CSV table of N, CA and C in Angstrom, one decimal:
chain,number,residue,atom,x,y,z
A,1,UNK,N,7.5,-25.3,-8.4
A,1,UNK,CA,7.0,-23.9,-8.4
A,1,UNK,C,5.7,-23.8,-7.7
A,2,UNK,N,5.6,-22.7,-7.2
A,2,UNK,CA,4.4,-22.6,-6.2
A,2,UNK,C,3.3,-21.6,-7.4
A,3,UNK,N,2.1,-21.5,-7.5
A,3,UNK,CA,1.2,-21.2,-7.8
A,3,UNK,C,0.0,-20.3,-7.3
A,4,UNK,N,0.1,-19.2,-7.7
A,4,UNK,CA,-1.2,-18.5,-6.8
A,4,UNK,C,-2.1,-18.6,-7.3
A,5,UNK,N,-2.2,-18.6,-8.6
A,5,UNK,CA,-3.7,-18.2,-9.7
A,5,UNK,C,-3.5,-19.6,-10.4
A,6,UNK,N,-5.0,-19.8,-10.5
A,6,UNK,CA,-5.7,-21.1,-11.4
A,6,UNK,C,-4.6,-21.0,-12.6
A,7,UNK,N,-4.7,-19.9,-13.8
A,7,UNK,CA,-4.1,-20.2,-14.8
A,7,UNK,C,-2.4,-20.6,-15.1
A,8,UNK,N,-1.9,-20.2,-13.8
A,8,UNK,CA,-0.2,-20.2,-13.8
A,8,UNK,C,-0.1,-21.9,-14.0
A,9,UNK,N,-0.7,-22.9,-13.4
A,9,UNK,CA,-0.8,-24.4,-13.9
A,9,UNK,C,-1.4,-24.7,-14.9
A,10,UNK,N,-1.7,-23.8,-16.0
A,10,UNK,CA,-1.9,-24.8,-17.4
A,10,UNK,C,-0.7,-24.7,-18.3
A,11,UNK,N,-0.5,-26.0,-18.7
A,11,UNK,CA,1.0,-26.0,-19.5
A,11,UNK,C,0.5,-24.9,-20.5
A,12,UNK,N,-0.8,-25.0,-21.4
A,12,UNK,CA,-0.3,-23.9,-22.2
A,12,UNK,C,0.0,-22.5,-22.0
A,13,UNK,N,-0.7,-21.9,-20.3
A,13,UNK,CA,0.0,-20.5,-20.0
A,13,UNK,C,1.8,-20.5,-19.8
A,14,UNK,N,1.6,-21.9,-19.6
A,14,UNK,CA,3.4,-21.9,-19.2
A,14,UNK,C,4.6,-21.9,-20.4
A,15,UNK,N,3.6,-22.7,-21.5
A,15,UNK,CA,4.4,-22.0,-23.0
A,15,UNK,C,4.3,-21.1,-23.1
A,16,UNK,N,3.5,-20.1,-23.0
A,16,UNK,CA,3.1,-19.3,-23.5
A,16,UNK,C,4.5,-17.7,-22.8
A,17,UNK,N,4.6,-18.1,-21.5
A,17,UNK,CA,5.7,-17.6,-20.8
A,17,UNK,C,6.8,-18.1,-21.3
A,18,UNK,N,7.4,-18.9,-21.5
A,18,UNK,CA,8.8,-19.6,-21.9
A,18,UNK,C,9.0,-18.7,-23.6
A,19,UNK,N,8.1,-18.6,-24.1
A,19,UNK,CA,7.7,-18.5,-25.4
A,19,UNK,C,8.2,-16.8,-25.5
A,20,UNK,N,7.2,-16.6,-24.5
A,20,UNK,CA,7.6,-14.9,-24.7
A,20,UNK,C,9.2,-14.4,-24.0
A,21,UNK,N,9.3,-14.9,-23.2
A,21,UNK,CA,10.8,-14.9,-22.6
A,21,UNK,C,11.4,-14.8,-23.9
A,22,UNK,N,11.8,-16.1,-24.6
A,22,UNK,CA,12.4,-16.7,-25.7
A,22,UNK,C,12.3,-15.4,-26.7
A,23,UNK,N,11.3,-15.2,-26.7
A,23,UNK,CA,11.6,-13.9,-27.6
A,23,UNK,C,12.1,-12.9,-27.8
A,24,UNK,N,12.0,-12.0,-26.4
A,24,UNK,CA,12.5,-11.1,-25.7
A,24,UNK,C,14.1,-11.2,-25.7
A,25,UNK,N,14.8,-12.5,-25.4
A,25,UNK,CA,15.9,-12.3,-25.7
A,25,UNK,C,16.5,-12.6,-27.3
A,26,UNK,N,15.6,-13.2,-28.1
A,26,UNK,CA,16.0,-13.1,-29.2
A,26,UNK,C,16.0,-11.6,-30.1
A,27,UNK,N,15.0,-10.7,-30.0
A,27,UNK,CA,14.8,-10.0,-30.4
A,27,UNK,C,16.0,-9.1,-29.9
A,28,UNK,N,16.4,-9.1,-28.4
A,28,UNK,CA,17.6,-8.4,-28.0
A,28,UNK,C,18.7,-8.0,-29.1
A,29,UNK,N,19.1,-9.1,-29.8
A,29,UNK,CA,19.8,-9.2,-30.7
A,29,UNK,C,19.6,-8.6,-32.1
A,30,UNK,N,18.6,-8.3,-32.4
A,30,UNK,CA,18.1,-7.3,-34.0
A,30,UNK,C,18.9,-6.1,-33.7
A,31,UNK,N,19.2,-5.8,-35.0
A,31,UNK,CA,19.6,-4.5,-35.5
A,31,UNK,C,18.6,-3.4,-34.4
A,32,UNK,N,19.6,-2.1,-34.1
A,32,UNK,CA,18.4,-1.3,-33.4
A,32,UNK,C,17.2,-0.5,-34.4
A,33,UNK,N,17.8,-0.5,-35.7
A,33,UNK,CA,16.6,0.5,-36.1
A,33,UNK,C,15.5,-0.6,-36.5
A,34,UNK,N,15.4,-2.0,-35.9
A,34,UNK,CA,13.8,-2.5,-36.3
A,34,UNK,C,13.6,-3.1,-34.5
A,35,UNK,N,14.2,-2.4,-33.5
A,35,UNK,CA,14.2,-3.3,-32.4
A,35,UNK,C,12.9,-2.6,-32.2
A,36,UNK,N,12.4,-1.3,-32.3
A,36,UNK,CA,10.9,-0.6,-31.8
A,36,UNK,C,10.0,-0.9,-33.2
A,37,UNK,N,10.5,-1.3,-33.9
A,37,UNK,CA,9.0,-1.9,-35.1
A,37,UNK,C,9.1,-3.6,-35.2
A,38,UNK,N,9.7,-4.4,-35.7
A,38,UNK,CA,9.5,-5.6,-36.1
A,38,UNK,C,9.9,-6.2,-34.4
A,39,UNK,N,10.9,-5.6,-34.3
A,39,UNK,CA,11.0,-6.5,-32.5
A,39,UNK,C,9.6,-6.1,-31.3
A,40,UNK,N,9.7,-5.0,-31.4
A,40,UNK,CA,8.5,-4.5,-30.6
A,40,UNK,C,7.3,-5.6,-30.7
A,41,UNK,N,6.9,-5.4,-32.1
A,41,UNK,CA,5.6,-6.3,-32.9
A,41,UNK,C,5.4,-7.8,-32.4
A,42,UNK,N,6.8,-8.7,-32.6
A,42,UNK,CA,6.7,-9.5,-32.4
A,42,UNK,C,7.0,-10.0,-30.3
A,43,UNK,N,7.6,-8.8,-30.0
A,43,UNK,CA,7.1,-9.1,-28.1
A,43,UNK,C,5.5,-9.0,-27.7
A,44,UNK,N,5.2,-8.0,-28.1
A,44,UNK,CA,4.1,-7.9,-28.0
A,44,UNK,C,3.4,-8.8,-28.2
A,45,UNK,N,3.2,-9.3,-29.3
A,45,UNK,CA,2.4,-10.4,-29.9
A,45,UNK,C,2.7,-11.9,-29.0
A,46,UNK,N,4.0,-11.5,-28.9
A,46,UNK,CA,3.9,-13.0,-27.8
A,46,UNK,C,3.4,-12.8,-26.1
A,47,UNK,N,3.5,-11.5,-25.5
A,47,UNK,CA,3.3,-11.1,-24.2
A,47,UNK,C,1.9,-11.2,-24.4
A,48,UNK,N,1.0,-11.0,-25.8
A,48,UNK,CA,-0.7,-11.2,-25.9
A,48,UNK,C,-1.0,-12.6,-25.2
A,49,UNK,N,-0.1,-13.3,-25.7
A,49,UNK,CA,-0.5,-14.7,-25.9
A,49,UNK,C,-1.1,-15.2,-24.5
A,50,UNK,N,0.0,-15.0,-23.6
A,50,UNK,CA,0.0,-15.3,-22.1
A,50,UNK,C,-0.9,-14.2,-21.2
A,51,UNK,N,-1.1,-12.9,-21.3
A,51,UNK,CA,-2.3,-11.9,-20.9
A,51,UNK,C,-3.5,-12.6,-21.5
A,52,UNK,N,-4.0,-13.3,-22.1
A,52,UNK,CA,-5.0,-13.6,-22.8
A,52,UNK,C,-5.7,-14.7,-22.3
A,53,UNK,N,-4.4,-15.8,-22.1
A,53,UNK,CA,-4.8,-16.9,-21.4
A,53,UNK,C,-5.3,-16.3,-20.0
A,54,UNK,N,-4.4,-15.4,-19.0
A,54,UNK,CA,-4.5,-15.0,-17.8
A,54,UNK,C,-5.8,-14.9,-17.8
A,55,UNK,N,-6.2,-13.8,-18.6
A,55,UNK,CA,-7.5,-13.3,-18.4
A,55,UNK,C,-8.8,-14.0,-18.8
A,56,UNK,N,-8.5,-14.7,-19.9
A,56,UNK,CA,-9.8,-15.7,-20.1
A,56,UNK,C,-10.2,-16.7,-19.1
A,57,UNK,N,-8.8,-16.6,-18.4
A,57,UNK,CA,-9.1,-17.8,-17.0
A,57,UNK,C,-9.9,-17.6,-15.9
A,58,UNK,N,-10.4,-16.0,-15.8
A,58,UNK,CA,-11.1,-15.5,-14.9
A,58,UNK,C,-12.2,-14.9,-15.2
A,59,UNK,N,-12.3,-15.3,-16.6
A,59,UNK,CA,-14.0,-15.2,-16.8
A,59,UNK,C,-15.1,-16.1,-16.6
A,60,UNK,N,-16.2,-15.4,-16.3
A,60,UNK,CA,-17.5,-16.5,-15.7
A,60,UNK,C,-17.8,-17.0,-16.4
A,61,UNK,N,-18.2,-16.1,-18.1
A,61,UNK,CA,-19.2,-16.8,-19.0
A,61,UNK,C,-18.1,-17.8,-20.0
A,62,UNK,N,-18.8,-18.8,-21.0
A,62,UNK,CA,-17.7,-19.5,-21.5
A,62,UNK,C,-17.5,-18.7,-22.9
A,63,UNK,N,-18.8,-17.5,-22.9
A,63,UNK,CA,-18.6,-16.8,-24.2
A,63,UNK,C,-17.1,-15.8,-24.7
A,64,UNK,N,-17.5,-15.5,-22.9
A,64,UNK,CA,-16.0,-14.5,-22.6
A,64,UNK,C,-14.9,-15.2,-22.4
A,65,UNK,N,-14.7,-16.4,-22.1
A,65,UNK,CA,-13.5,-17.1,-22.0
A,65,UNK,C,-13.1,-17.7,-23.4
A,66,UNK,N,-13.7,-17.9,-24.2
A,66,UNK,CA,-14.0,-18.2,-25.5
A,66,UNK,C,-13.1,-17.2,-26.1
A,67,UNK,N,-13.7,-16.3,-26.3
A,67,UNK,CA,-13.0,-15.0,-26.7
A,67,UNK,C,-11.6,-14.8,-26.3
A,68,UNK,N,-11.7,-14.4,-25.3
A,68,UNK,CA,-9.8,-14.5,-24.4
A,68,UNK,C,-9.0,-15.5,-25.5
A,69,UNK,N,-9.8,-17.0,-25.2
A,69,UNK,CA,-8.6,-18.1,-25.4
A,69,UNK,C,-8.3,-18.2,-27.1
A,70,UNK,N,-9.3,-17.3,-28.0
A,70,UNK,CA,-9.3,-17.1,-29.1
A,70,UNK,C,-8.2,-15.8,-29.8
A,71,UNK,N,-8.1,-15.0,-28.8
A,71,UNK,CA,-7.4,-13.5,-29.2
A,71,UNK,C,-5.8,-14.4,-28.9
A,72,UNK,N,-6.0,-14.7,-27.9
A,72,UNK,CA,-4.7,-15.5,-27.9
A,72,UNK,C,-4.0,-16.2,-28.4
A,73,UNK,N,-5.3,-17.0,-29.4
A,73,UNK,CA,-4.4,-18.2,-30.5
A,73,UNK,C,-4.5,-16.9,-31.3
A,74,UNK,N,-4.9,-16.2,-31.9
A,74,UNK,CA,-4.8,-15.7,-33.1
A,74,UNK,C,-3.5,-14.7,-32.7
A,75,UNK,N,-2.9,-14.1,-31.4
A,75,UNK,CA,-2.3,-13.5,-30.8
A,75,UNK,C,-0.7,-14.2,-31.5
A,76,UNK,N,-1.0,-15.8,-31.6
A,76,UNK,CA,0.3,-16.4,-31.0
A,76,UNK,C,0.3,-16.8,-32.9
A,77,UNK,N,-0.6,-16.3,-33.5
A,77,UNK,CA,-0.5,-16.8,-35.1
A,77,UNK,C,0.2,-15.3,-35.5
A,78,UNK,N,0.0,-14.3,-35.2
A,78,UNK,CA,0.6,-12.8,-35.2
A,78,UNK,C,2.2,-13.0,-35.4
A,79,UNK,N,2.9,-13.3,-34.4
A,79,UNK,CA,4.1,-14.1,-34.0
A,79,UNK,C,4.6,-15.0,-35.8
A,80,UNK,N,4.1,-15.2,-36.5
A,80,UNK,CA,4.6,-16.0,-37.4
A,80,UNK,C,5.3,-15.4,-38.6
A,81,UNK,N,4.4,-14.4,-39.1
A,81,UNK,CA,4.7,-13.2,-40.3
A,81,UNK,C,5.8,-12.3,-39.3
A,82,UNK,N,6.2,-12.5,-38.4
A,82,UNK,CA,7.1,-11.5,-37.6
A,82,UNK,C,8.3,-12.0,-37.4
A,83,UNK,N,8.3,-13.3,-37.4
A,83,UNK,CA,9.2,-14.7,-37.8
A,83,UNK,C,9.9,-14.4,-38.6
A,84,UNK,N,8.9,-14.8,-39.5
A,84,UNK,CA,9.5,-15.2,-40.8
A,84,UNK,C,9.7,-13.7,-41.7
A,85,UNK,N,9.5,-12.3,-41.8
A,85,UNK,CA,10.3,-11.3,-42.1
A,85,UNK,C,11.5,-11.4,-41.4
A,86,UNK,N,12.0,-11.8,-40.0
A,86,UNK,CA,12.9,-11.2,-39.6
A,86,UNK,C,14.1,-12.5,-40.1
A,87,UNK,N,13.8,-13.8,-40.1
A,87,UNK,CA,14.6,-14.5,-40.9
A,87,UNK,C,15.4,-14.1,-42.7
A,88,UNK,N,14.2,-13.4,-43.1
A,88,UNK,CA,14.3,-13.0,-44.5
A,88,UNK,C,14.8,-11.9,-44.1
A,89,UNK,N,15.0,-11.6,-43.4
A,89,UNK,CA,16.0,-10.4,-42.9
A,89,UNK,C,17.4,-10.7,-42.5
A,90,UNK,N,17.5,-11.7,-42.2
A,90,UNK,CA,18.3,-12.8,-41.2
A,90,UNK,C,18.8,-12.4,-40.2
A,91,UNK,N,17.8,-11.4,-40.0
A,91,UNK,CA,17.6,-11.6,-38.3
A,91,UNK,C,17.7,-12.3,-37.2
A,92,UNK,N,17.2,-13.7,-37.9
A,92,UNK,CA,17.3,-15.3,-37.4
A,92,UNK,C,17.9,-16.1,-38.2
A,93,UNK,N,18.5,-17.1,-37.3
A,93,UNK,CA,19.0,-18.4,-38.2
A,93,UNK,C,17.6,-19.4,-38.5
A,94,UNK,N,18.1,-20.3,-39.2
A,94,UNK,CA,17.1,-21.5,-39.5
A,94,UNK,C,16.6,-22.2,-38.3
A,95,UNK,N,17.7,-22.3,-37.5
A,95,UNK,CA,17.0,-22.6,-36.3
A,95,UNK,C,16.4,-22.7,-35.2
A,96,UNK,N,16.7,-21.3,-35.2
A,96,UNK,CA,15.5,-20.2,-34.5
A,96,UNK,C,14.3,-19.9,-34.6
A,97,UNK,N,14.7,-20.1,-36.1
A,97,UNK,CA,13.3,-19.6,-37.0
A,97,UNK,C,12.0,-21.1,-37.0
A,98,UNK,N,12.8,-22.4,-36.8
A,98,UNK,CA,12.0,-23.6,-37.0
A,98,UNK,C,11.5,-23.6,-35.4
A,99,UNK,N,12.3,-23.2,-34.6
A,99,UNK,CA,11.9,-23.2,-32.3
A,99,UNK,C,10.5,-22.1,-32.7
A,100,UNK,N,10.7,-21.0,-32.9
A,100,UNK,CA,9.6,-20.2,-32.8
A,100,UNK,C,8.3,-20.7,-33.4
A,101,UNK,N,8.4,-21.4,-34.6
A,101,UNK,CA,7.6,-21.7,-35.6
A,101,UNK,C,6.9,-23.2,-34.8
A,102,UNK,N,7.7,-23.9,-34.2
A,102,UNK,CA,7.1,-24.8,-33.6
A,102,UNK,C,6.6,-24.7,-32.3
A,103,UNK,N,6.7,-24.0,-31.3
A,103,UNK,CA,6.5,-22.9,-30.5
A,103,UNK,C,5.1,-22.7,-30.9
A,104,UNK,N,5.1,-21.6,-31.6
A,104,UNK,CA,3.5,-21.4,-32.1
A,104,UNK,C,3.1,-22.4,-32.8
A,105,UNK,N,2.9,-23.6,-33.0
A,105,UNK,CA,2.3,-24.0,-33.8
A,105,UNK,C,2.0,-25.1,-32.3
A,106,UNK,N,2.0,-25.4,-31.7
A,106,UNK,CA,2.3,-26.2,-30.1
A,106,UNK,C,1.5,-25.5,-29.4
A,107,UNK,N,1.5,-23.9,-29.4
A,107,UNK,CA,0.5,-22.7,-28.6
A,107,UNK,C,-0.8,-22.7,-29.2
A,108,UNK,N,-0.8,-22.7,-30.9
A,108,UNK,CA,-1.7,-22.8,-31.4
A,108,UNK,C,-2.9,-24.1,-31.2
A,109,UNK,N,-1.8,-25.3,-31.5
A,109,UNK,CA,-3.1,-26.8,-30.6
A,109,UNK,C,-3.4,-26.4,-29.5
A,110,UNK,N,-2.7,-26.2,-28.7
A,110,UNK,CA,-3.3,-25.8,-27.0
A,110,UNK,C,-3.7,-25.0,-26.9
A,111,UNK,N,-4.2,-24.0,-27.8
A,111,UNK,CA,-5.2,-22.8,-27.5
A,111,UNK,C,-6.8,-23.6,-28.2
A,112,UNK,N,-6.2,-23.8,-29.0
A,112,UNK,CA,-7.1,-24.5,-29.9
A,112,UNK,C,-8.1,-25.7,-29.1
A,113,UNK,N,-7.3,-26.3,-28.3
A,113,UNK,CA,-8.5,-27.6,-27.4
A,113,UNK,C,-8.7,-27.0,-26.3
A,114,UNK,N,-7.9,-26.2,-25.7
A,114,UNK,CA,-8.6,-25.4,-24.6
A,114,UNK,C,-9.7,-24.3,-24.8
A,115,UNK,N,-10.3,-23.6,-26.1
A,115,UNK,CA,-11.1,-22.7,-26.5
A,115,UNK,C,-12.0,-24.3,-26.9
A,116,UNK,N,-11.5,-25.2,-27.6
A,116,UNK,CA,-13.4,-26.0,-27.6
A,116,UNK,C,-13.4,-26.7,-26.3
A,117,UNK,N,-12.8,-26.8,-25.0
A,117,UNK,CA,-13.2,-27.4,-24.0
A,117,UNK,C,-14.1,-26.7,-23.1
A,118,UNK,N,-14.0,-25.3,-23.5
A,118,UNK,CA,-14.4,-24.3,-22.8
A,118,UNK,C,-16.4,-24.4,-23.1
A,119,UNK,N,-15.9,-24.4,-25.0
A,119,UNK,CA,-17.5,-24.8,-25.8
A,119,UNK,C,-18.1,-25.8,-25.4
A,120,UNK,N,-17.4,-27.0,-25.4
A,120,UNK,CA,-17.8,-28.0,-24.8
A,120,UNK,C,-18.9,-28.4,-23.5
A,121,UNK,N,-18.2,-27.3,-22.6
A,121,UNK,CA,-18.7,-27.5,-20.9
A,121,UNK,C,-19.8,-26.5,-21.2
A,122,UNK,N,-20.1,-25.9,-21.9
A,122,UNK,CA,-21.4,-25.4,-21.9
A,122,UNK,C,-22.0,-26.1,-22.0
């Protein structure tokens, strides 16, 4: 795959794409009367994930990249309570429900060492 922008080669923007894809087509599948509230909620929350990274990658200060790479982990912790209603809904199977959950929890470490590497280089 070819590359234009710095952030499109960090594996975590590239979970973070797979991630939200993943979603998108899962949510396809909900009932329609929660596809614009609990499905909406949880695209969103995953399309945060990857906008966040983008954009923290093109900040100068590390305070404002800081920030970015932080909305984003907490973006991709949003994603969990959206999960796990829609399983208790059975919206999802168990096994859906364990990909997404480990999914974010995979986005979460890698938001997580890329926001102190950022602290770090200061």
């Amino acid at each position: 795959m070819e590359y234009l922008f710095d952030f499109e080669r960090l594996e975590v923007y590239q979970l973070a794409v797979r991630h939200a894809v993943r979603i998108f087509e899962i949510t396809e599948d909900f009932p329609r009367r929660v596809q614009s509230s609990l499905g909406d909620q949880l695209c969103r929350s995953a399309v945060s994930v990857a906008n966040n990274i983008a954009e923290g990658s093109g900040k100068r200060s590390w305070k404002e990249k800081s920030r970015f790479y932080t909305t984003a982990f907490n973006s991709a912790r949003e994603c969990v309570p959206a999960v796990t209603i829609a399983h208790e809904r059975r919206y999802l199977n168990d096994a859906v429900r364990l990909e997404m959950r480990e999914n974010v929890g995979r986005l979460c470490s890698m938001l997580a060492r890329l926001e102190q590497s950022v602290r770090r280089t200061n």
